């Protein structure tokens, strides 16, 4: 959404991650639920839908790589 701050997206990510962790514990799952979120900022340099989706997809896979590397520790 236009005007949405990146900090807000980070807060949403944190809430989703906490909810996943809480549900994993509550239901005593043999694994931990997780979710990765990709996003892209609409700007004068990036406003074509295909480019926005591509940028969001790239961010999604960056986050996934980070999460997977942290799980291996």
PDB file of C-alpha atoms in Angstrom:
ATOM      1  CA  UNK A   1       0.000   0.000   0.000  1.00  0.00           C
ATOM      2  CA  UNK A   2       1.205   3.491  -0.765  1.00  0.00           C
ATOM      3  CA  UNK A   3       2.669   5.126   2.335  1.00  0.00           C
ATOM      4  CA  UNK A   4       3.176   1.858   4.214  1.00  0.00           C
ATOM      5  CA  UNK A   5       6.427   2.011   6.173  1.00  0.00           C
ATOM      6  CA  UNK A   6       9.009  -0.791   6.064  1.00  0.00           C
ATOM      7  CA  UNK A   7       9.010  -0.791   9.879  1.00  0.00           C
ATOM      8  CA  UNK A   8       5.343  -1.810   9.822  1.00  0.00           C
ATOM      9  CA  UNK A   9       6.169  -4.783   7.601  1.00  0.00           C
ATOM     10  CA  UNK A  10       8.830  -5.883  10.094  1.00  0.00           C
ATOM     11  CA  UNK A  11       6.299  -5.682  12.940  1.00  0.00           C
ATOM     12  CA  UNK A  12       3.845  -7.810  10.953  1.00  0.00           C
ATOM     13  CA  UNK A  13       6.616 -10.361  10.290  1.00  0.00           C
ATOM     14  CA  UNK A  14       7.425 -10.498  14.012  1.00  0.00           C
ATOM     15  CA  UNK A  15       3.762 -11.035  14.932  1.00  0.00           C
ATOM     16  CA  UNK A  16       3.392 -13.806  12.356  1.00  0.00           C
ATOM     17  CA  UNK A  17       6.569 -15.517  13.602  1.00  0.00           C
ATOM     18  CA  UNK A  18       5.387 -15.291  17.226  1.00  0.00           C
ATOM     19  CA  UNK A  19       1.974 -16.687  16.304  1.00  0.00           C
ATOM     20  CA  UNK A  20       3.600 -19.593  14.448  1.00  0.00           C
ATOM     21  CA  UNK A  21       5.883 -20.357  17.406  1.00  0.00           C
ATOM     22  CA  UNK A  22       2.986 -20.124  19.876  1.00  0.00           C
ATOM     23  CA  UNK A  23       0.794 -22.450  17.800  1.00  0.00           C
ATOM     24  CA  UNK A  24       3.642 -24.929  17.431  1.00  0.00           C
ATOM     25  CA  UNK A  25       3.992 -25.080  21.224  1.00  0.00           C
ATOM     26  CA  UNK A  26       0.252 -25.025  21.949  1.00  0.00           C
ATOM     27  CA  UNK A  27      -0.385 -28.018  19.712  1.00  0.00           C
ATOM     28  CA  UNK A  28       2.883 -29.720  20.658  1.00  0.00           C
ATOM     29  CA  UNK A  29       3.841 -30.058  17.016  1.00  0.00           C
ATOM     30  CA  UNK A  30       6.930 -32.134  16.171  1.00  0.00           C
ATOM     31  CA  UNK A  31       8.096 -29.179  14.048  1.00  0.00           C
ATOM     32  CA  UNK A  32       7.894 -25.395  14.283  1.00  0.00           C
ATOM     33  CA  UNK A  33       5.573 -23.534  11.979  1.00  0.00           C
ATOM     34  CA  UNK A  34       7.157 -20.633  10.139  1.00  0.00           C
ATOM     35  CA  UNK A  35       6.318 -18.138   7.457  1.00  0.00           C
ATOM     36  CA  UNK A  36       8.487 -16.025   5.176  1.00  0.00           C
ATOM     37  CA  UNK A  37       7.280 -12.719   3.774  1.00  0.00           C
ATOM     38  CA  UNK A  38       8.614 -10.914   0.741  1.00  0.00           C
ATOM     39  CA  UNK A  39       7.819  -7.300  -0.018  1.00  0.00           C
ATOM     40  CA  UNK A  40       8.692  -4.577  -2.495  1.00  0.00           C
ATOM     41  CA  UNK A  41       8.394  -0.828  -2.231  1.00  0.00           C
ATOM     42  CA  UNK A  42       6.392   1.070  -4.812  1.00  0.00           C
ATOM     43  CA  UNK A  43       8.404   4.034  -6.060  1.00  0.00           C
ATOM     44  CA  UNK A  44       9.031   6.091  -9.150  1.00  0.00           C
ATOM     45  CA  UNK A  45      11.855   3.650  -9.966  1.00  0.00           C
ATOM     46  CA  UNK A  46       9.813   0.503  -9.346  1.00  0.00           C
ATOM     47  CA  UNK A  47       6.148   0.800 -10.264  1.00  0.00           C
ATOM     48  CA  UNK A  48       5.510  -1.879 -12.880  1.00  0.00           C
ATOM     49  CA  UNK A  49       3.603  -4.792 -11.330  1.00  0.00           C
ATOM     50  CA  UNK A  50       5.871  -7.447 -12.825  1.00  0.00           C
ATOM     51  CA  UNK A  51       8.945  -5.661 -11.401  1.00  0.00           C
ATOM     52  CA  UNK A  52       7.285  -5.260  -7.979  1.00  0.00           C
ATOM     53  CA  UNK A  53       6.397  -8.956  -7.858  1.00  0.00           C
ATOM     54  CA  UNK A  54       9.908  -9.893  -8.904  1.00  0.00           C
ATOM     55  CA  UNK A  55      11.425  -7.671  -6.189  1.00  0.00           C
ATOM     56  CA  UNK A  56       9.035  -9.089  -3.558  1.00  0.00           C
ATOM     57  CA  UNK A  57       9.885 -12.632  -4.642  1.00  0.00           C
ATOM     58  CA  UNK A  58      13.600 -11.854  -4.353  1.00  0.00           C
ATOM     59  CA  UNK A  59      13.071 -10.525  -0.803  1.00  0.00           C
ATOM     60  CA  UNK A  60      11.063 -13.646   0.059  1.00  0.00           C
ATOM     61  CA  UNK A  61      13.908 -15.952  -0.920  1.00  0.00           C
ATOM     62  CA  UNK A  62      16.464 -13.808   0.918  1.00  0.00           C
ATOM     63  CA  UNK A  63      14.383 -14.182   4.081  1.00  0.00           C
ATOM     64  CA  UNK A  64      14.008 -17.928   3.506  1.00  0.00           C
ATOM     65  CA  UNK A  65      17.780 -18.360   3.139  1.00  0.00           C
ATOM     66  CA  UNK A  66      18.330 -16.426   6.370  1.00  0.00           C
ATOM     67  CA  UNK A  67      15.767 -18.538   8.276  1.00  0.00           C
ATOM     68  CA  UNK A  68      17.153 -21.806   6.936  1.00  0.00           C
ATOM     69  CA  UNK A  69      20.732 -20.850   7.842  1.00  0.00           C
ATOM     70  CA  UNK A  70      19.600 -19.998  11.392  1.00  0.00           C
ATOM     71  CA  UNK A  71      17.810 -23.349  11.749  1.00  0.00           C
ATOM     72  CA  UNK A  72      21.005 -25.269  10.940  1.00  0.00           C
ATOM     73  CA  UNK A  73      22.725 -23.791  13.993  1.00  0.00           C
TER      74      UNK A  73
END
